[in-house]
């Protein structure tokens, strides 16, 4: 796993779970097959701009800044269908929104993408290998 993939996993963990400590992130990464130290996670949190917010019960959880969460939700809410063939993924997108979704995909998976082609209502992602296509397809299906 490279740094970009680790950052994407951390971003997803913080979005999907109520995470209160860096050690919890290290554990989630370990369960996903990614080895990282607490010090690495600390640097990643800073780079991602993740903040701690208070809950009513006097505990804290990590959260992405609202602008990042909103942009991910916008991308996720615009994908209406998907299909994978070999090392390619085709996404059906609400017409007129492909540029935005493509930008989010490239930001999340740039090192694994060979090319990404978009028209008004679809995006064809060509990955560097079939394994990357399988993993990214599964991630995008959860969006």
Short mmCIF file of N, CA and C in Angstrom, two decimals:
data_model
loop_
_atom_site.label_atom_id
_atom_site.label_comp_id
_atom_site.label_asym_id
_atom_site.label_seq_id
_atom_site.Cartn_x
_atom_site.Cartn_y
_atom_site.Cartn_z
N UNK A 1 0.85 -1.19 0.00
CA UNK A 1 0.00 0.00 0.00
C UNK A 1 0.89 1.25 0.00
N UNK A 2 0.52 2.19 -0.83
CA UNK A 2 1.27 3.42 -0.83
C UNK A 2 0.58 4.47 0.04
N UNK A 3 1.22 5.61 0.17
CA UNK A 3 0.71 6.65 1.07
C UNK A 3 -0.67 7.13 0.65
N UNK A 4 -0.88 7.33 -0.63
CA UNK A 4 -2.18 7.83 -1.11
C UNK A 4 -3.30 6.86 -0.74
N UNK A 5 -3.05 5.57 -0.88
CA UNK A 5 -4.05 4.57 -0.51
C UNK A 5 -4.32 4.58 1.00
N UNK A 6 -3.25 4.73 1.78
CA UNK A 6 -3.40 4.79 3.23
C UNK A 6 -4.22 6.01 3.64
N UNK A 7 -3.93 7.15 3.02
CA UNK A 7 -4.69 8.36 3.32
C UNK A 7 -6.17 8.18 2.97
N UNK A 8 -6.44 7.53 1.84
CA UNK A 8 -7.84 7.29 1.45
C UNK A 8 -8.54 6.38 2.45
N UNK A 9 -7.84 5.36 2.93
CA UNK A 9 -8.42 4.47 3.95
C UNK A 9 -8.72 5.24 5.23
N UNK A 10 -7.79 6.07 5.66
CA UNK A 10 -8.01 6.86 6.88
C UNK A 10 -9.20 7.79 6.68
N UNK A 11 -9.28 8.43 5.53
CA UNK A 11 -10.40 9.33 5.23
C UNK A 11 -11.72 8.56 5.34
N UNK A 12 -11.76 7.36 4.80
CA UNK A 12 -12.97 6.53 4.84
C UNK A 12 -13.30 6.09 6.27
N UNK A 13 -12.28 5.66 7.03
CA UNK A 13 -12.52 5.22 8.41
C UNK A 13 -13.13 6.35 9.22
N UNK A 14 -12.57 7.55 9.08
CA UNK A 14 -13.03 8.69 9.86
C UNK A 14 -14.46 9.07 9.44
N UNK A 15 -14.77 8.89 8.18
CA UNK A 15 -16.12 9.19 7.68
C UNK A 15 -17.12 8.13 8.12
N UNK A 16 -16.72 6.86 8.07
CA UNK A 16 -17.65 5.75 8.31
C UNK A 16 -17.81 5.34 9.77
N UNK A 17 -16.82 5.63 10.61
CA UNK A 17 -16.85 5.19 12.00
C UNK A 17 -16.61 6.37 12.94
N UNK A 18 -17.04 6.22 14.17
CA UNK A 18 -16.70 7.22 15.19
C UNK A 18 -15.37 6.82 15.80
N UNK A 19 -14.32 7.47 15.37
CA UNK A 19 -12.97 7.14 15.79
C UNK A 19 -12.50 8.19 16.78
N UNK A 20 -12.03 7.75 17.94
CA UNK A 20 -11.63 8.69 18.97
C UNK A 20 -10.13 8.78 19.20
N UNK A 21 -9.37 7.77 18.73
CA UNK A 21 -7.93 7.78 18.99
C UNK A 21 -7.16 7.38 17.73
N UNK A 22 -5.91 7.78 17.70
CA UNK A 22 -5.04 7.38 16.60
C UNK A 22 -4.80 5.88 16.63
N UNK A 23 -4.80 5.29 17.81
CA UNK A 23 -4.61 3.84 17.93
C UNK A 23 -5.75 3.08 17.25
N UNK A 24 -6.97 3.63 17.33
CA UNK A 24 -8.10 3.01 16.63
C UNK A 24 -7.88 3.03 15.12
N UNK A 25 -7.33 4.11 14.62
CA UNK A 25 -7.03 4.20 13.19
C UNK A 25 -5.98 3.18 12.82
N UNK A 26 -4.93 3.06 13.65
CA UNK A 26 -3.88 2.06 13.40
C UNK A 26 -4.50 0.66 13.33
N UNK A 27 -5.45 0.37 14.24
CA UNK A 27 -6.11 -0.94 14.25
C UNK A 27 -6.96 -1.16 13.00
N UNK A 28 -7.71 -0.14 12.59
CA UNK A 28 -8.52 -0.26 11.37
C UNK A 28 -7.62 -0.51 10.16
N UNK A 29 -6.50 0.20 10.11
CA UNK A 29 -5.55 0.00 9.01
C UNK A 29 -5.01 -1.43 9.04
N UNK A 30 -4.66 -1.91 10.22
CA UNK A 30 -4.13 -3.27 10.38
C UNK A 30 -5.15 -4.29 9.87
N UNK A 31 -6.44 -4.10 10.23
CA UNK A 31 -7.49 -5.01 9.77
C UNK A 31 -7.64 -4.97 8.25
N UNK A 32 -7.31 -3.83 7.64
CA UNK A 32 -7.37 -3.69 6.19
C UNK A 32 -6.07 -4.15 5.51
N UNK A 33 -5.14 -4.67 6.31
CA UNK A 33 -3.89 -5.18 5.76
C UNK A 33 -2.83 -4.13 5.54
N UNK A 34 -2.95 -3.00 6.22
CA UNK A 34 -2.00 -1.90 6.06
C UNK A 34 -1.25 -1.70 7.37
N UNK A 35 0.06 -1.76 7.30
CA UNK A 35 0.89 -1.56 8.48
C UNK A 35 1.27 -0.09 8.59
N UNK A 36 0.95 0.51 9.75
CA UNK A 36 1.31 1.91 9.98
C UNK A 36 1.49 2.12 11.48
N UNK A 37 2.42 2.99 11.82
CA UNK A 37 2.65 3.31 13.23
C UNK A 37 1.75 4.47 13.64
N UNK A 38 1.64 4.69 14.94
CA UNK A 38 0.86 5.81 15.46
C UNK A 38 1.46 7.13 14.98
N UNK A 39 2.77 7.21 14.90
CA UNK A 39 3.43 8.44 14.44
C UNK A 39 3.07 8.73 12.97
N UNK A 40 3.04 7.70 12.15
CA UNK A 40 2.65 7.86 10.74
C UNK A 40 1.22 8.34 10.65
N UNK A 41 0.34 7.71 11.43
CA UNK A 41 -1.08 8.10 11.43
C UNK A 41 -1.23 9.55 11.89
N UNK A 42 -0.45 9.96 12.86
CA UNK A 42 -0.50 11.33 13.34
C UNK A 42 -0.17 12.31 12.22
N UNK A 43 0.89 12.01 11.45
CA UNK A 43 1.26 12.87 10.32
C UNK A 43 0.16 12.86 9.25
N UNK A 44 -0.43 11.67 9.00
CA UNK A 44 -1.50 11.56 8.01
C UNK A 44 -2.71 12.39 8.41
N UNK A 45 -3.06 12.35 9.69
CA UNK A 45 -4.20 13.13 10.20
C UNK A 45 -3.98 14.61 9.94
N UNK A 46 -2.77 15.05 10.21
CA UNK A 46 -2.44 16.46 9.99
C UNK A 46 -2.53 16.81 8.51
N UNK A 47 -1.98 15.95 7.66
CA UNK A 47 -2.00 16.19 6.21
C UNK A 47 -3.43 16.23 5.66
N UNK A 48 -4.30 15.37 6.17
CA UNK A 48 -5.68 15.31 5.71
C UNK A 48 -6.54 16.44 6.28
N UNK A 49 -6.01 17.14 7.28
CA UNK A 49 -6.76 18.22 7.89
C UNK A 49 -7.87 17.73 8.81
N UNK A 50 -7.74 16.50 9.30
CA UNK A 50 -8.74 15.92 10.18
C UNK A 50 -8.69 16.64 11.53
N UNK A 51 -9.87 16.91 12.08
CA UNK A 51 -9.97 17.61 13.35
C UNK A 51 -10.70 16.74 14.36
N UNK A 52 -10.51 17.05 15.65
CA UNK A 52 -11.24 16.37 16.72
C UNK A 52 -12.41 17.26 17.12
N UNK A 53 -13.58 16.64 17.20
CA UNK A 53 -14.76 17.41 17.62
C UNK A 53 -15.33 16.80 18.90
N UNK A 54 -15.87 17.63 19.78
CA UNK A 54 -16.43 17.10 21.03
C UNK A 54 -17.82 16.51 20.82
N UNK A 55 -18.12 15.46 21.58
CA UNK A 55 -19.46 14.89 21.63
C UNK A 55 -20.12 15.32 22.94
N UNK A 56 -21.40 15.06 23.06
CA UNK A 56 -22.14 15.47 24.26
C UNK A 56 -21.64 14.78 25.52
N UNK A 57 -21.09 13.57 25.39
CA UNK A 57 -20.66 12.81 26.57
C UNK A 57 -19.20 13.11 26.97
N UNK A 58 -18.70 14.28 26.58
CA UNK A 58 -17.34 14.72 26.92
C UNK A 58 -16.23 13.86 26.32
N UNK A 59 -16.53 13.18 25.22
CA UNK A 59 -15.50 12.47 24.48
C UNK A 59 -15.30 13.20 23.15
N UNK A 60 -14.28 12.81 22.42
CA UNK A 60 -13.96 13.45 21.15
C UNK A 60 -13.85 12.39 20.07
N UNK A 61 -14.20 12.78 18.84
CA UNK A 61 -13.99 11.90 17.69
C UNK A 61 -13.31 12.70 16.59
N UNK A 62 -12.63 11.97 15.70
CA UNK A 62 -12.01 12.59 14.54
C UNK A 62 -13.07 12.81 13.47
N UNK A 63 -12.93 13.91 12.74
CA UNK A 63 -13.87 14.21 11.66
C UNK A 63 -13.14 14.98 10.57
N UNK A 64 -13.55 14.72 9.34
CA UNK A 64 -13.02 15.49 8.22
C UNK A 64 -13.64 16.88 8.24
N UNK A 65 -12.91 17.86 7.77
CA UNK A 65 -13.52 19.19 7.65
C UNK A 65 -14.78 19.11 6.79
N UNK A 66 -15.78 19.91 7.11
CA UNK A 66 -17.08 19.85 6.42
C UNK A 66 -16.96 20.00 4.91
N UNK A 67 -16.03 20.80 4.42
CA UNK A 67 -15.92 21.01 2.98
C UNK A 67 -15.51 19.73 2.27
N UNK A 68 -14.62 18.94 2.88
CA UNK A 68 -14.19 17.68 2.28
C UNK A 68 -15.34 16.69 2.30
N UNK A 69 -16.06 16.60 3.41
CA UNK A 69 -17.19 15.68 3.51
C UNK A 69 -18.23 16.03 2.46
N UNK A 70 -18.54 17.31 2.30
CA UNK A 70 -19.54 17.72 1.32
C UNK A 70 -19.11 17.36 -0.09
N UNK A 71 -17.83 17.55 -0.43
CA UNK A 71 -17.39 17.25 -1.80
C UNK A 71 -17.43 15.75 -2.06
N UNK A 72 -17.08 14.91 -1.06
CA UNK A 72 -17.18 13.46 -1.23
C UNK A 72 -18.63 13.04 -1.41
N UNK A 73 -19.53 13.61 -0.62
CA UNK A 73 -20.94 13.26 -0.74
C UNK A 73 -21.48 13.68 -2.10
N UNK A 74 -21.07 14.84 -2.59
CA UNK A 74 -21.51 15.28 -3.90
C UNK A 74 -21.10 14.29 -4.98
N UNK A 75 -19.85 13.83 -4.93
CA UNK A 75 -19.38 12.84 -5.90
C UNK A 75 -20.17 11.55 -5.76
N UNK A 76 -20.33 11.11 -4.53
CA UNK A 76 -21.01 9.85 -4.27
C UNK A 76 -22.46 9.89 -4.71
N UNK A 77 -23.14 11.01 -4.52
CA UNK A 77 -24.55 11.13 -4.88
C UNK A 77 -24.78 11.29 -6.38
N UNK A 78 -23.74 11.47 -7.15
CA UNK A 78 -23.88 11.64 -8.60
C UNK A 78 -23.64 10.37 -9.40
N UNK A 79 -23.13 9.32 -8.77
CA UNK A 79 -22.88 8.05 -9.48
C UNK A 79 -24.16 7.23 -9.41
N UNK A 80 -24.72 6.91 -10.58
CA UNK A 80 -25.99 6.18 -10.62
C UNK A 80 -25.83 4.72 -11.03
N UNK A 81 -24.66 4.33 -11.50
CA UNK A 81 -24.42 2.94 -11.87
C UNK A 81 -22.95 2.72 -12.15
N UNK A 82 -22.54 1.45 -12.08
CA UNK A 82 -21.14 1.14 -12.35
C UNK A 82 -21.01 -0.28 -12.87
N UNK A 83 -19.94 -0.49 -13.63
CA UNK A 83 -19.65 -1.81 -14.19
C UNK A 83 -18.14 -1.93 -14.37
N UNK A 84 -17.61 -3.14 -14.16
CA UNK A 84 -16.17 -3.36 -14.31
C UNK A 84 -15.94 -4.45 -15.34
N UNK A 85 -14.91 -4.25 -16.16
CA UNK A 85 -14.47 -5.27 -17.11
C UNK A 85 -12.94 -5.23 -17.14
N UNK A 86 -12.32 -6.30 -16.63
CA UNK A 86 -10.86 -6.35 -16.59
C UNK A 86 -10.30 -5.21 -15.77
N UNK A 87 -9.45 -4.40 -16.40
CA UNK A 87 -8.82 -3.29 -15.68
C UNK A 87 -9.55 -1.96 -15.91
N UNK A 88 -10.83 -2.04 -16.36
CA UNK A 88 -11.59 -0.83 -16.64
C UNK A 88 -12.86 -0.77 -15.80
N UNK A 89 -13.23 0.44 -15.41
CA UNK A 89 -14.48 0.68 -14.68
C UNK A 89 -15.25 1.74 -15.45
N UNK A 90 -16.52 1.48 -15.69
CA UNK A 90 -17.39 2.47 -16.31
C UNK A 90 -18.40 2.94 -15.28
N UNK A 91 -18.49 4.24 -15.09
CA UNK A 91 -19.45 4.82 -14.15
C UNK A 91 -20.49 5.60 -14.93
N UNK A 92 -21.76 5.37 -14.60
CA UNK A 92 -22.84 6.19 -15.14
C UNK A 92 -23.11 7.28 -14.12
N UNK A 93 -23.11 8.51 -14.59
CA UNK A 93 -23.18 9.68 -13.71
C UNK A 93 -24.35 10.55 -14.14
N UNK A 94 -24.92 11.26 -13.19
CA UNK A 94 -25.98 12.22 -13.52
C UNK A 94 -25.41 13.20 -14.55
N UNK A 95 -26.11 13.39 -15.68
CA UNK A 95 -25.59 14.25 -16.76
C UNK A 95 -25.13 15.62 -16.25
N UNK A 96 -23.94 16.02 -16.76
CA UNK A 96 -23.39 17.31 -16.41
C UNK A 96 -22.48 17.31 -15.20
N UNK A 97 -22.38 16.19 -14.50
CA UNK A 97 -21.59 16.15 -13.27
C UNK A 97 -20.32 15.31 -13.38
N UNK A 98 -19.99 14.88 -14.58
CA UNK A 98 -18.83 14.00 -14.71
C UNK A 98 -17.51 14.69 -14.39
N UNK A 99 -17.37 15.96 -14.72
CA UNK A 99 -16.10 16.65 -14.45
C UNK A 99 -15.80 16.66 -12.96
N UNK A 100 -16.83 16.92 -12.16
CA UNK A 100 -16.64 16.95 -10.71
C UNK A 100 -16.31 15.56 -10.17
N UNK A 101 -17.06 14.54 -10.60
CA UNK A 101 -16.82 13.17 -10.11
C UNK A 101 -15.45 12.70 -10.57
N UNK A 102 -15.09 12.99 -11.80
CA UNK A 102 -13.77 12.61 -12.31
C UNK A 102 -12.67 13.23 -11.46
N UNK A 103 -12.83 14.49 -11.11
CA UNK A 103 -11.84 15.17 -10.27
C UNK A 103 -11.69 14.46 -8.93
N UNK A 104 -12.80 14.06 -8.31
CA UNK A 104 -12.74 13.35 -7.03
C UNK A 104 -12.05 12.00 -7.19
N UNK A 105 -12.34 11.29 -8.27
CA UNK A 105 -11.71 9.98 -8.52
C UNK A 105 -10.21 10.13 -8.72
N UNK A 106 -9.81 11.10 -9.51
CA UNK A 106 -8.38 11.31 -9.77
C UNK A 106 -7.67 11.71 -8.47
N UNK A 107 -8.31 12.56 -7.66
CA UNK A 107 -7.70 12.93 -6.38
C UNK A 107 -7.53 11.72 -5.47
N UNK A 108 -8.49 10.82 -5.48
CA UNK A 108 -8.45 9.66 -4.58
C UNK A 108 -7.54 8.55 -5.07
N UNK A 109 -7.44 8.36 -6.40
CA UNK A 109 -6.77 7.17 -6.92
C UNK A 109 -5.74 7.46 -8.01
N UNK A 110 -5.19 8.65 -8.08
CA UNK A 110 -4.35 9.06 -9.20
C UNK A 110 -3.20 8.12 -9.52
N UNK A 111 -2.55 7.58 -8.51
CA UNK A 111 -1.38 6.73 -8.76
C UNK A 111 -1.76 5.38 -9.35
N UNK A 112 -3.02 5.01 -9.24
CA UNK A 112 -3.48 3.71 -9.74
C UNK A 112 -4.20 3.82 -11.09
N UNK A 113 -4.50 5.05 -11.50
CA UNK A 113 -5.24 5.28 -12.75
C UNK A 113 -4.26 5.49 -13.89
N UNK A 114 -4.49 4.75 -15.00
CA UNK A 114 -3.72 4.95 -16.22
C UNK A 114 -4.31 6.12 -17.00
N UNK A 115 -5.65 6.11 -17.13
CA UNK A 115 -6.33 7.21 -17.80
C UNK A 115 -7.79 7.23 -17.35
N UNK A 116 -8.41 8.37 -17.48
CA UNK A 116 -9.79 8.55 -17.06
C UNK A 116 -10.47 9.42 -18.11
N UNK A 117 -11.46 8.87 -18.80
CA UNK A 117 -12.15 9.58 -19.88
C UNK A 117 -13.59 9.85 -19.46
N UNK A 118 -14.06 11.06 -19.72
CA UNK A 118 -15.42 11.42 -19.32
C UNK A 118 -16.15 12.12 -20.45
N UNK A 119 -17.45 11.80 -20.58
CA UNK A 119 -18.32 12.58 -21.45
C UNK A 119 -19.39 13.21 -20.57
N UNK A 120 -20.55 13.50 -21.08
CA UNK A 120 -21.56 14.20 -20.29
C UNK A 120 -22.17 13.37 -19.17
N UNK A 121 -22.28 12.04 -19.38
CA UNK A 121 -22.95 11.22 -18.36
C UNK A 121 -22.25 9.91 -18.03
N UNK A 122 -20.99 9.76 -18.42
CA UNK A 122 -20.26 8.54 -18.05
C UNK A 122 -18.77 8.83 -17.93
N UNK A 123 -18.13 7.95 -17.16
CA UNK A 123 -16.69 8.06 -16.94
C UNK A 123 -16.11 6.67 -17.14
N UNK A 124 -15.08 6.57 -17.97
CA UNK A 124 -14.35 5.32 -18.15
C UNK A 124 -13.01 5.48 -17.47
N UNK A 125 -12.77 4.64 -16.46
CA UNK A 125 -11.52 4.67 -15.72
C UNK A 125 -10.71 3.47 -16.16
N UNK A 126 -9.52 3.69 -16.66
CA UNK A 126 -8.63 2.61 -17.05
C UNK A 126 -7.54 2.54 -15.99
N UNK A 127 -7.52 1.43 -15.26
CA UNK A 127 -6.56 1.26 -14.18
C UNK A 127 -5.29 0.58 -14.69
N UNK A 128 -4.24 0.69 -13.91
CA UNK A 128 -2.95 0.12 -14.30
C UNK A 128 -2.95 -1.40 -14.30
N UNK A 129 -3.82 -2.01 -13.49
CA UNK A 129 -3.93 -3.46 -13.50
C UNK A 129 -5.31 -3.88 -13.01
N UNK A 130 -5.63 -5.14 -13.20
CA UNK A 130 -6.95 -5.65 -12.86
C UNK A 130 -7.20 -5.65 -11.35
N UNK A 131 -6.16 -5.89 -10.56
CA UNK A 131 -6.31 -5.89 -9.10
C UNK A 131 -6.73 -4.50 -8.60
N UNK A 132 -6.08 -3.45 -9.12
CA UNK A 132 -6.48 -2.09 -8.77
C UNK A 132 -7.93 -1.84 -9.16
N UNK A 133 -8.32 -2.31 -10.33
CA UNK A 133 -9.70 -2.12 -10.80
C UNK A 133 -10.69 -2.78 -9.85
N UNK A 134 -10.38 -3.99 -9.40
CA UNK A 134 -11.27 -4.70 -8.47
C UNK A 134 -11.43 -3.91 -7.18
N UNK A 135 -10.30 -3.47 -6.60
CA UNK A 135 -10.34 -2.75 -5.32
C UNK A 135 -11.08 -1.41 -5.44
N UNK A 136 -10.78 -0.65 -6.48
CA UNK A 136 -11.41 0.66 -6.64
C UNK A 136 -12.90 0.49 -6.97
N UNK A 137 -13.24 -0.50 -7.77
CA UNK A 137 -14.64 -0.77 -8.08
C UNK A 137 -15.43 -1.04 -6.80
N UNK A 138 -14.87 -1.85 -5.91
CA UNK A 138 -15.54 -2.15 -4.64
C UNK A 138 -15.69 -0.89 -3.79
N UNK A 139 -14.66 -0.04 -3.77
CA UNK A 139 -14.74 1.20 -3.00
C UNK A 139 -15.80 2.15 -3.58
N UNK A 140 -15.82 2.28 -4.89
CA UNK A 140 -16.76 3.19 -5.53
C UNK A 140 -18.20 2.67 -5.37
N UNK A 141 -18.39 1.36 -5.37
CA UNK A 141 -19.73 0.81 -5.17
C UNK A 141 -20.30 1.18 -3.81
N UNK A 142 -19.43 1.41 -2.83
CA UNK A 142 -19.88 1.80 -1.48
C UNK A 142 -20.23 3.28 -1.39
N UNK A 143 -19.83 4.04 -2.42
CA UNK A 143 -20.12 5.48 -2.41
C UNK A 143 -21.58 5.72 -2.51
#
